[in-house]
Amino acid sequence: MRLRLVPLVPAAIALGGCYLYRDPAPLTPVLVAAALPRAAAIEDLDSLVAIIGEVHPNPGPRLGPLRDSLARVWPDTIGRARMARDLGRLLATIGDGHTAVSLDGLELRAALERGERTWPFSVRRSADGIVIANVVGADTAVLRPGDRLEAIAGRPIDDLVTELGLAVPAELPTWRDMLVLRSLGGRLWQEGVRPPAAVRVTGRDGRLREVPIAGATMNPRERQAAPAVSEPLTVRRTADSVLVLDFERMWGDQTAFRARLDSAFDAGARDGVRAVVVDLRRNGGGDSRWGTTLLSYVTAAPLSQGVRKEWKGSRRYRAFIASRVTPLIRTWLPFSWMDGPASGIFSGPPGTVAVLEFTPTPSPANPRRLERPTCILIGPGTFSSAMMLANTARRSGVATLIGEPTGEPPNSGGEVLGFVLRRSGIVGQVSSAHFVLDEDPAGDRRGVLPHVEVVPTREDIAARRDPVMERAMACGRQ
């Protein structure tokens, strides 16, 4: 967005000690009740359908009929877990990974605190299928990292992943698959597939075996600990003079993020680093401005973000945007003063779609710029603004992309509005815009492609090797 620069704006900021734009407070899931009366559940269902229809640029024609189907089959009392699953299945028909409700796992945590058990392993997709990555507790005696998972409780793992994926909105199956596998244990538990149970695996020796799984409990230390939130950016320098930036998210303290980059590139200049590697494989996005900021440290080349952004205006979204502008500015500067095509978001009839064309822009000036060969690591977990960063780097020719295609296509949704359903406390979000970042007609059917494709094998996972990062150590020498 761009505001017309009138003297009123800097004066208001200076006098009020405020800033023009602020991030919304994060929405926190609330366990209102483990189960709801049917009437309360339908109230939330109707609220969801109304929000999606008003805000989403292309909600499709199926929401109404699917709403009616759910209202007919829901029982007199419905658990939140089933409700979240059913609402997820409804939203999955839109095919937008940004428009979703969250499976918050509050019931699972409460059950673990009571001493119940959940699945004791994590899994990863490899070139050889779904394999065990880590095992905890007593089940380490029967399961090993690198075992290929074939079935759980007599059900083929591919069938389970497909069924669980029905409740996961996504543009691409790789993103859906990654989300299911990342939280496989919790999703199975919510569906009633719980240990103790038998698991069938194929070992690295090729032998098929069925083993009993006891399951894991939450220990007292875990009960006390609050969930840890990782740093957005961690930095290290290898012995081979490569500056590695592990970029996990694009939200949080922007000042601290910039200070960390300043420190990293100051040190890189002193130490004579020969290349920069940015790891986006676990980055689910946030604020795309963080990506532009990062690229300003490695290139002065013009940045090409894409083609256009189609942004839908609605009463609900206008109120949401207004809540993110400080009160003094909101009072003194009407949104009708917005310049250019963006004004359509804030004026005109609800449902107006503003089309904002992207044009190549100079990389922001940066005194700490260190122009070195740059490689960016991507994969199915690279999503939203992280995908946009990868796409911008590829379009602009400023980095080599290594790994697997991103989990989101360049032509996809974004600019989300968050919400909490009042009766169930289920948290969700909805896209208000459609981004077209690739002129290729296939840009809505594939992720951003790597220049160098590297897919981990089961042997890599068993040995805890990272072949993508190993390949990146040749950055600048290809």
Short mmCIF file of C-alpha atoms in Angstrom, two decimals:
data_model
loop_
_atom_site.label_atom_id
_atom_site.label_comp_id
_atom_site.label_asym_id
_atom_site.label_seq_id
_atom_site.Cartn_x
_atom_site.Cartn_y
_atom_site.Cartn_z
CA MET A 1 0.00 0.00 0.00
CA ARG A 2 1.12 3.55 -0.62
CA LEU A 3 -0.26 6.68 1.01
CA ARG A 4 -0.12 10.11 -0.53
CA LEU A 5 2.60 12.02 1.27
CA VAL A 6 0.88 15.02 2.81
CA PRO A 7 2.31 17.08 5.70
CA LEU A 8 -0.39 15.70 7.99
CA VAL A 9 1.18 12.23 8.10
CA PRO A 10 4.67 12.98 9.51
CA ALA A 11 3.14 15.56 11.84
CA ALA A 12 0.67 13.06 13.23
CA ILE A 13 3.40 10.47 13.74
CA ALA A 14 5.70 12.95 15.41
CA LEU A 15 3.06 14.42 17.71
CA GLY A 16 1.49 11.14 18.60
CA GLY A 17 4.70 9.16 19.04
CA CYS A 18 3.09 6.41 17.00
CA TYR A 19 3.70 4.51 13.81
CA LEU A 20 1.49 4.18 10.78
CA TYR A 21 1.03 0.44 10.56
CA ARG A 22 1.23 -2.33 13.13
CA ASP A 23 0.97 -6.10 13.15
CA PRO A 24 -2.23 -7.56 14.59
CA ALA A 25 -2.10 -9.28 17.95
CA PRO A 26 -1.79 -13.06 17.47
CA LEU A 27 -4.99 -15.02 17.88
CA THR A 28 -4.93 -17.56 20.69
CA PRO A 29 -7.04 -20.72 20.55
CA VAL A 30 -9.43 -21.07 23.46
CA LEU A 31 -10.76 -24.39 24.69
CA VAL A 32 -14.33 -23.28 25.31
CA ALA A 33 -15.59 -26.86 25.70
CA ALA A 34 -14.49 -30.25 24.43
CA ALA A 35 -17.94 -30.70 22.85
CA LEU A 36 -20.69 -28.35 21.70
CA PRO A 37 -24.44 -28.62 21.27
CA ARG A 38 -25.42 -28.96 17.63
CA ALA A 39 -27.02 -25.48 17.57
CA ALA A 40 -23.79 -23.84 18.81
CA ALA A 41 -21.72 -25.75 16.25
CA ILE A 42 -24.03 -24.64 13.42
CA GLU A 43 -23.79 -21.06 14.65
CA ASP A 44 -20.00 -21.24 14.17
CA LEU A 45 -20.45 -23.01 10.83
CA ASP A 46 -22.65 -20.18 9.58
CA SER A 47 -20.16 -17.59 10.86
CA LEU A 48 -17.37 -19.33 8.96
CA VAL A 49 -19.33 -19.47 5.70
CA ALA A 50 -20.24 -15.78 6.05
CA ILE A 51 -16.61 -14.73 6.68
CA ILE A 52 -15.29 -16.73 3.73
CA GLY A 53 -17.99 -15.49 1.37
CA GLU A 54 -17.41 -11.86 2.31
CA VAL A 55 -13.60 -11.79 2.34
CA HIS A 56 -12.21 -14.44 -0.02
CA PRO A 57 -11.62 -13.29 -3.63
CA ASN A 58 -12.87 -16.61 -5.05
CA PRO A 59 -14.76 -18.73 -2.50
CA GLY A 60 -16.36 -20.91 -5.16
CA PRO A 61 -19.94 -22.20 -5.39
CA ARG A 62 -19.71 -25.17 -3.01
CA LEU A 63 -19.69 -23.52 0.42
CA GLY A 64 -23.48 -23.26 0.70
CA PRO A 65 -24.31 -26.86 -0.27
CA LEU A 66 -21.48 -28.21 1.91
CA ARG A 67 -22.70 -26.13 4.84
CA ASP A 68 -26.15 -27.68 4.43
CA SER A 69 -24.66 -31.19 4.27
CA LEU A 70 -22.73 -30.70 7.51
CA ALA A 71 -25.74 -29.21 9.28
CA ARG A 72 -27.76 -32.31 8.34
CA VAL A 73 -25.25 -34.93 9.52
CA TRP A 74 -23.85 -33.35 12.68
CA PRO A 75 -25.13 -35.11 15.83
CA ASP A 76 -26.84 -33.43 18.78
CA THR A 77 -23.43 -33.02 20.44
CA ILE A 78 -20.21 -32.62 18.44
CA GLY A 79 -16.61 -32.64 19.66
CA ARG A 80 -14.28 -29.81 18.71
CA ALA A 81 -11.86 -32.25 17.09
CA ARG A 82 -14.49 -33.53 14.66
CA MET A 83 -15.81 -30.04 14.13
CA ALA A 84 -12.34 -28.71 13.20
CA ARG A 85 -11.86 -31.65 10.85
CA ASP A 86 -15.23 -31.11 9.13
CA LEU A 87 -14.67 -27.37 8.78
CA GLY A 88 -11.23 -28.10 7.34
CA ARG A 89 -12.79 -30.42 4.76
CA LEU A 90 -15.25 -27.71 3.81
CA LEU A 91 -12.46 -25.15 3.32
CA ALA A 92 -10.29 -27.64 1.44
CA THR A 93 -12.73 -27.42 -1.46
CA ILE A 94 -11.55 -23.83 -2.07
CA GLY A 95 -8.00 -25.03 -2.69
CA ASP A 96 -6.24 -22.18 -0.86
CA GLY A 97 -3.62 -23.06 1.74
CA HIS A 98 -4.05 -19.69 3.46
CA THR A 99 -7.78 -20.23 4.07
CA ALA A 100 -7.97 -22.76 6.87
CA VAL A 101 -8.92 -23.52 10.43
CA SER A 102 -6.27 -24.79 12.81
CA LEU A 103 -6.15 -28.14 14.55
CA ASP A 104 -4.95 -26.57 17.77
CA GLY A 105 -4.32 -29.80 19.72
CA LEU A 106 -5.64 -28.47 23.04
CA GLU A 107 -7.59 -31.68 23.70
CA LEU A 108 -4.48 -33.77 23.00
CA ARG A 109 -2.40 -31.76 25.43
CA ALA A 110 -5.09 -32.07 28.09
CA ALA A 111 -5.19 -35.85 27.54
CA LEU A 112 -1.41 -36.14 27.82
CA GLU A 113 -1.49 -34.18 31.05
CA ARG A 114 -3.96 -36.80 32.34
CA GLY A 115 -1.43 -39.51 31.50
CA GLU A 116 -2.83 -40.75 28.17
CA ARG A 117 -0.44 -41.80 25.40
CA THR A 118 0.27 -40.57 21.92
CA TRP A 119 2.45 -41.74 19.04
CA PRO A 120 6.15 -41.73 19.99
CA PHE A 121 7.70 -41.02 16.60
CA SER A 122 8.05 -38.32 13.98
CA VAL A 123 8.14 -39.04 10.26
CA ARG A 124 9.47 -37.49 7.08
CA ARG A 125 8.79 -37.94 3.41
CA SER A 126 11.89 -39.22 1.60
CA ALA A 127 12.75 -40.38 -1.90
CA ASP A 128 11.93 -43.88 -0.59
CA GLY A 129 8.56 -43.21 1.04
CA ILE A 130 7.48 -42.13 4.54
CA VAL A 131 10.21 -43.00 7.03
CA ILE A 132 10.67 -42.78 10.79
CA ALA A 133 12.80 -39.75 11.69
CA ASN A 134 12.90 -39.86 15.51
CA VAL A 135 11.60 -42.16 18.24
CA VAL A 136 11.20 -41.40 21.95
CA GLY A 137 10.59 -43.50 25.05
CA ALA A 138 10.54 -47.28 25.34
CA ASP A 139 9.58 -47.74 21.69
CA THR A 140 13.16 -46.97 20.65
CA ALA A 141 13.72 -50.70 21.26
CA VAL A 142 11.46 -51.68 18.35
CA LEU A 143 11.52 -48.71 15.97
CA ARG A 144 14.58 -47.19 14.34
CA PRO A 145 15.19 -44.00 12.35
CA GLY A 146 15.17 -44.91 8.69
CA ASP A 147 12.47 -47.60 9.02
CA ARG A 148 9.94 -47.12 6.23
CA LEU A 149 6.44 -46.84 7.66
CA GLU A 150 3.96 -49.17 5.94
CA ALA A 151 0.87 -49.30 8.18
CA ILE A 152 -0.51 -48.13 11.54
CA ALA A 153 -3.11 -50.21 13.38
CA GLY A 154 -3.58 -52.31 10.25
CA ARG A 155 -4.26 -49.30 7.98
CA PRO A 156 -1.81 -48.53 5.13
CA ILE A 157 0.04 -45.32 5.86
CA ASP A 158 -0.66 -43.85 2.40
CA ASP A 159 -4.39 -44.34 2.95
CA LEU A 160 -4.17 -42.67 6.38
CA VAL A 161 -2.24 -39.70 5.02
CA THR A 162 -4.74 -39.29 2.18
CA GLU A 163 -7.70 -39.41 4.56
CA LEU A 164 -6.15 -36.95 7.01
CA GLY A 165 -5.29 -34.67 4.11
CA LEU A 166 -8.96 -34.24 3.21
CA ALA A 167 -9.17 -31.75 6.09
CA VAL A 168 -6.08 -29.76 5.05
CA PRO A 169 -6.69 -26.86 2.61
CA ALA A 170 -3.86 -26.47 0.11
CA GLU A 171 -3.11 -25.49 -3.47
CA LEU A 172 -0.60 -28.32 -3.85
CA PRO A 173 -0.51 -31.90 -2.54
CA THR A 174 3.08 -31.40 -1.35
CA TRP A 175 2.00 -28.75 1.19
CA ARG A 176 -0.93 -30.88 2.33
CA ASP A 177 1.32 -33.92 2.67
CA MET A 178 3.96 -31.96 4.60
CA LEU A 179 1.41 -30.58 7.09
CA VAL A 180 -0.11 -34.01 7.69
CA LEU A 181 3.28 -35.65 8.25
CA ARG A 182 4.56 -32.82 10.44
CA SER A 183 1.74 -33.42 12.93
CA LEU A 184 0.90 -37.04 12.10
CA GLY A 185 0.77 -38.26 15.70
CA GLY A 186 -1.60 -35.54 16.84
CA ARG A 187 -3.86 -35.90 13.81
CA LEU A 188 -4.10 -39.67 14.28
CA TRP A 189 -4.89 -39.18 17.96
CA GLN A 190 -7.69 -36.71 17.11
CA GLU A 191 -9.14 -39.30 14.72
CA GLY A 192 -9.15 -41.96 17.46
CA VAL A 193 -6.17 -43.92 16.08
CA ARG A 194 -4.16 -44.17 19.30
CA PRO A 195 -1.52 -46.36 20.91
CA PRO A 196 -1.05 -49.00 22.10
CA ALA A 197 -1.28 -50.48 18.62
CA ALA A 198 0.76 -52.39 16.06
CA VAL A 199 2.88 -50.65 13.42
CA ARG A 200 4.24 -52.31 10.28
CA VAL A 201 7.60 -51.13 8.96
CA THR A 202 10.25 -52.17 6.47
CA GLY A 203 13.75 -51.94 7.86
CA ARG A 204 16.75 -50.69 5.94
CA ASP A 205 17.69 -54.36 5.51
CA GLY A 206 14.49 -54.83 3.46
CA ARG A 207 12.77 -57.00 6.10
CA LEU A 208 9.09 -56.34 6.81
CA ARG A 209 8.16 -56.54 10.48
CA GLU A 210 5.18 -55.71 12.68
CA VAL A 211 5.97 -54.24 16.08
CA PRO A 212 3.81 -53.29 19.08
CA ILE A 213 3.93 -49.60 20.00
CA ALA A 214 3.31 -48.65 23.63
CA GLY A 215 3.16 -44.89 22.99
CA ALA A 216 4.59 -41.89 24.81
CA THR A 217 3.29 -39.85 27.72
CA MET A 218 4.03 -36.28 28.74
CA ASN A 219 6.64 -36.19 31.48
CA PRO A 220 6.36 -33.76 34.43
CA ARG A 221 8.98 -31.44 32.94
CA GLU A 222 6.99 -31.10 29.71
CA ARG A 223 3.86 -30.32 31.71
CA GLN A 224 5.58 -27.27 33.21
CA ALA A 225 7.27 -26.01 30.06
CA ALA A 226 5.60 -23.46 27.81
CA PRO A 227 5.81 -24.17 24.08
CA ALA A 228 9.09 -22.75 22.78
CA VAL A 229 9.05 -20.26 19.93
CA SER A 230 12.17 -20.36 17.80
CA GLU A 231 14.11 -17.28 16.77
CA PRO A 232 13.14 -15.97 13.32
CA LEU A 233 16.76 -16.02 12.22
CA THR A 234 19.83 -17.88 13.45
CA VAL A 235 23.28 -17.34 11.99
CA ARG A 236 26.45 -19.40 11.73
CA ARG A 237 29.62 -19.34 9.69
CA THR A 238 31.15 -22.58 8.43
CA ALA A 239 34.84 -23.45 8.41
CA ASP A 240 34.60 -23.14 4.63
CA SER A 241 33.75 -19.41 4.92
CA VAL A 242 30.03 -19.72 4.15
CA LEU A 243 27.56 -17.50 6.01
CA VAL A 244 24.48 -19.64 6.77
CA LEU A 245 21.20 -17.92 7.68
CA ASP A 246 18.54 -20.27 9.05
CA PHE A 247 15.43 -18.19 8.32
CA GLU A 248 12.47 -19.87 10.04
CA ARG A 249 9.73 -17.25 10.10
CA MET A 250 8.92 -13.74 8.94
CA TRP A 251 7.18 -12.25 11.94
CA GLY A 252 8.22 -10.94 15.35
CA ASP A 253 10.54 -8.11 16.34
CA GLN A 254 11.61 -6.46 13.08
CA THR A 255 14.19 -4.29 14.83
CA ALA A 256 15.87 -7.36 16.34
CA PHE A 257 15.74 -9.10 12.94
CA ARG A 258 17.48 -6.19 11.24
CA ALA A 259 20.06 -5.94 14.05
CA ARG A 260 20.88 -9.63 13.67
CA LEU A 261 21.37 -9.20 9.92
CA ASP A 262 23.57 -6.14 10.52
CA SER A 263 25.74 -8.11 12.93
CA ALA A 264 25.95 -11.15 10.64
CA PHE A 265 26.97 -9.16 7.55
CA ASP A 266 29.40 -6.94 9.46
CA ALA A 267 31.12 -10.09 10.69
CA GLY A 268 30.91 -11.64 7.22
CA ALA A 269 32.68 -8.66 5.69
CA ARG A 270 35.44 -8.77 8.33
CA ASP A 271 35.91 -12.53 8.01
CA GLY A 272 35.84 -12.60 4.23
CA VAL A 273 32.93 -15.01 3.67
CA ARG A 274 32.83 -16.36 0.14
CA ALA A 275 29.10 -17.20 -0.11
CA VAL A 276 25.74 -16.77 1.64
CA VAL A 277 23.25 -19.62 2.18
CA VAL A 278 19.65 -18.86 3.27
CA ASP A 279 17.63 -21.83 4.53
CA LEU A 280 13.88 -21.35 3.90
CA ARG A 281 12.84 -25.00 4.15
CA ARG A 282 10.92 -24.55 7.42
CA ASN A 283 9.71 -21.00 6.79
CA GLY A 284 5.92 -20.73 6.63
CA GLY A 285 5.97 -17.00 5.89
CA GLY A 286 4.65 -13.88 7.58
CA ASP A 287 5.53 -10.37 6.43
CA SER A 288 7.00 -10.31 2.91
CA ARG A 289 8.89 -7.10 3.71
CA TRP A 290 11.30 -9.23 5.74
CA GLY A 291 12.29 -11.04 2.55
CA THR A 292 12.96 -7.78 0.70
CA THR A 293 15.04 -6.61 3.65
CA LEU A 294 17.14 -9.77 3.57
CA LEU A 295 17.77 -9.55 -0.17
CA SER A 296 19.03 -5.97 0.26
CA TYR A 297 22.04 -7.44 2.12
CA VAL A 298 23.14 -9.58 -0.84
CA THR A 299 22.19 -7.70 -4.02
CA ALA A 300 21.73 -4.28 -5.55
CA ALA A 301 19.89 -5.74 -8.55
CA PRO A 302 16.28 -4.71 -9.23
CA LEU A 303 13.82 -7.11 -7.64
CA SER A 304 10.94 -8.56 -9.66
CA GLN A 305 8.22 -9.85 -7.33
CA GLY A 306 5.68 -10.95 -9.90
CA VAL A 307 2.83 -9.81 -12.12
CA ARG A 308 -0.08 -8.50 -10.05
CA LYS A 309 -2.14 -8.75 -6.87
CA GLU A 310 -5.94 -8.93 -6.96
CA TRP A 311 -7.18 -7.62 -3.62
CA LYS A 312 -10.83 -7.81 -2.58
CA GLY A 313 -12.37 -5.07 -0.48
CA SER A 314 -15.11 -5.90 2.05
CA ARG A 315 -16.57 -4.30 5.15
CA ARG A 316 -14.95 -6.94 7.33
CA TYR A 317 -11.51 -6.59 5.76
CA ARG A 318 -11.66 -2.78 5.82
CA ALA A 319 -12.39 -2.91 9.54
CA PHE A 320 -9.50 -5.34 9.99
CA ILE A 321 -7.07 -3.01 8.18
CA ALA A 322 -8.35 -0.03 10.16
CA SER A 323 -7.59 -1.92 13.38
CA ARG A 324 -3.95 -2.22 12.28
CA VAL A 325 -3.51 1.54 11.86
CA THR A 326 -2.91 3.62 14.97
CA PRO A 327 -5.99 5.58 16.13
CA LEU A 328 -4.47 9.02 15.51
CA ILE A 329 -3.69 8.27 11.87
CA ARG A 330 -7.03 6.51 11.40
CA THR A 331 -8.85 9.62 12.61
CA TRP A 332 -6.83 12.18 10.68
CA LEU A 333 -6.24 10.34 7.42
CA PRO A 334 -9.34 8.78 5.81
CA PHE A 335 -8.68 5.64 3.80
CA SER A 336 -10.34 7.32 0.84
CA TRP A 337 -7.09 9.26 0.46
CA MET A 338 -5.28 6.06 -0.54
CA ASP A 339 -3.42 6.57 -3.79
CA GLY A 340 -3.81 4.69 -7.06
CA PRO A 341 -5.37 1.26 -7.57
CA ALA A 342 -5.19 0.36 -3.86
CA SER A 343 -7.94 2.87 -3.18
CA GLY A 344 -10.43 0.31 -4.53
CA ILE A 345 -9.90 -1.83 -1.45
CA PHE A 346 -11.22 0.92 0.81
CA SER A 347 -13.84 2.62 -1.31
CA GLY A 348 -16.60 1.54 -3.59
CA PRO A 349 -19.11 -1.26 -3.06
CA PRO A 350 -18.11 -4.24 -0.93
CA GLY A 351 -16.62 -6.90 -3.15
CA THR A 352 -14.64 -4.42 -5.25
CA VAL A 353 -11.38 -6.02 -6.42
CA ALA A 354 -8.36 -3.74 -6.73
CA VAL A 355 -5.68 -4.88 -9.19
CA LEU A 356 -2.16 -3.84 -8.20
CA GLU A 357 0.49 -4.38 -10.86
CA PHE A 358 3.98 -5.39 -9.71
CA THR A 359 6.95 -3.71 -11.40
CA PRO A 360 10.66 -4.36 -10.79
CA THR A 361 11.91 -2.19 -7.93
CA PRO A 362 15.44 -1.29 -6.86
CA SER A 363 16.80 -3.27 -3.93
CA PRO A 364 16.72 -0.97 -0.87
CA ALA A 365 19.96 0.87 -0.15
CA ASN A 366 22.05 -0.98 2.42
CA PRO A 367 25.50 0.08 3.67
CA ARG A 368 26.16 -3.48 4.88
CA ARG A 369 25.47 -5.09 1.52
CA LEU A 370 27.81 -8.01 0.84
CA GLU A 371 27.47 -9.12 -2.76
CA ARG A 372 28.55 -12.74 -2.69
CA PRO A 373 27.18 -15.85 -4.44
CA THR A 374 23.89 -16.62 -2.71
CA CYS A 375 22.03 -19.93 -2.48
CA ILE A 376 18.52 -20.34 -1.06
CA LEU A 377 17.32 -23.71 0.24
CA ILE A 378 13.64 -24.48 -0.43
CA GLY A 379 11.22 -27.37 0.01
CA PRO A 380 7.61 -28.34 0.73
CA GLY A 381 7.70 -26.33 3.98
CA THR A 382 8.51 -23.07 2.13
CA PHE A 383 5.20 -21.23 2.08
CA SER A 384 3.53 -17.83 1.78
CA SER A 385 5.99 -14.91 2.12
CA ALA A 386 8.89 -17.38 2.18
CA MET A 387 7.71 -18.73 -1.18
CA MET A 388 7.45 -15.14 -2.38
CA LEU A 389 11.07 -14.52 -1.31
CA ALA A 390 12.22 -17.62 -3.21
CA ASN A 391 10.19 -16.61 -6.26
CA THR A 392 11.56 -13.06 -6.20
CA ALA A 393 15.13 -14.35 -5.93
CA ARG A 394 14.57 -16.72 -8.85
CA ARG A 395 12.84 -14.15 -11.08
CA SER A 396 15.49 -11.54 -10.32
CA GLY A 397 18.39 -13.93 -10.87
CA VAL A 398 20.02 -13.06 -7.56
CA ALA A 399 20.34 -16.57 -6.06
CA THR A 400 20.58 -20.26 -6.85
CA LEU A 401 17.68 -22.28 -5.41
CA ILE A 402 18.52 -25.75 -4.02
CA GLY A 403 16.23 -28.49 -2.69
CA GLU A 404 12.64 -29.35 -3.66
CA PRO A 405 9.77 -27.24 -5.08
CA THR A 406 8.03 -24.98 -2.58
CA GLY A 407 4.79 -26.14 -0.95
CA GLU A 408 2.83 -23.22 -2.42
CA PRO A 409 2.61 -22.16 -6.07
CA PRO A 410 3.56 -18.61 -7.03
CA ASN A 411 -0.04 -17.94 -8.14
CA SER A 412 -1.98 -18.32 -4.89
CA GLY A 413 -3.82 -16.62 -2.03
CA GLY A 414 -2.64 -14.31 0.74
CA GLU A 415 -3.22 -11.13 2.77
CA VAL A 416 -5.06 -13.08 5.44
CA LEU A 417 -7.67 -11.99 7.93
CA GLY A 418 -7.61 -14.00 11.16
CA PHE A 419 -10.68 -14.94 13.16
CA VAL A 420 -11.84 -17.00 16.14
CA LEU A 421 -15.18 -18.80 15.96
CA ARG A 422 -17.12 -17.58 19.00
CA ARG A 423 -18.78 -20.75 20.26
CA SER A 424 -16.00 -23.31 19.70
CA GLY A 425 -12.91 -21.13 20.04
CA ILE A 426 -11.53 -22.64 16.82
CA VAL A 427 -9.00 -20.32 15.16
CA GLY A 428 -8.88 -19.70 11.42
CA GLN A 429 -7.80 -17.33 8.68
CA VAL A 430 -8.99 -16.39 5.20
CA SER A 431 -7.25 -14.92 2.16
CA SER A 432 -8.43 -11.55 0.89
CA ALA A 433 -6.16 -11.44 -2.15
CA HIS A 434 -4.93 -13.55 -5.03
CA PHE A 435 -1.29 -13.14 -6.08
CA VAL A 436 -0.15 -13.76 -9.64
CA LEU A 437 3.64 -14.00 -9.36
CA ASP A 438 4.38 -16.05 -12.47
CA GLU A 439 3.29 -15.45 -16.06
CA ASP A 440 3.53 -19.20 -16.75
CA PRO A 441 0.02 -20.71 -16.87
CA ALA A 442 1.43 -23.58 -14.78
CA GLY A 443 2.21 -21.08 -12.00
CA ASP A 444 -0.85 -22.18 -10.04
CA ARG A 445 -0.11 -25.90 -10.37
CA ARG A 446 3.51 -26.19 -9.22
CA GLY A 447 5.73 -24.67 -6.60
CA VAL A 448 8.70 -22.41 -7.18
CA LEU A 449 11.25 -24.75 -8.76
CA PRO A 450 14.81 -25.20 -7.52
CA HIS A 451 17.72 -24.78 -9.90
CA VAL A 452 19.34 -27.81 -8.25
CA GLU A 453 16.96 -30.54 -7.03
CA VAL A 454 18.05 -32.55 -3.97
CA VAL A 455 15.67 -34.99 -2.22
CA PRO A 456 16.75 -36.72 1.03
CA THR A 457 16.81 -40.53 1.08
CA ARG A 458 15.92 -42.82 3.97
CA GLU A 459 19.65 -43.37 4.50
CA ASP A 460 20.11 -39.61 4.87
CA ILE A 461 17.32 -39.45 7.45
CA ALA A 462 18.61 -42.47 9.38
CA ALA A 463 22.11 -40.98 9.52
CA ARG A 464 20.74 -37.47 10.25
CA ARG A 465 22.46 -36.15 7.16
CA ASP A 466 21.25 -33.05 5.38
CA PRO A 467 22.08 -33.54 1.68
CA VAL A 468 20.48 -30.22 0.73
CA MET A 469 22.75 -28.27 3.06
CA GLU A 470 25.71 -30.40 1.97
CA ARG A 471 25.01 -29.46 -1.64
CA ALA A 472 24.72 -25.80 -0.62
CA MET A 473 28.28 -25.83 0.71
CA ALA A 474 29.35 -25.75 -2.95
CA CYS A 475 27.52 -22.40 -3.33
CA GLY A 476 29.59 -20.12 -5.49
CA ARG A 477 31.63 -23.01 -6.86
CA GLN A 478 29.05 -24.60 -9.17
#
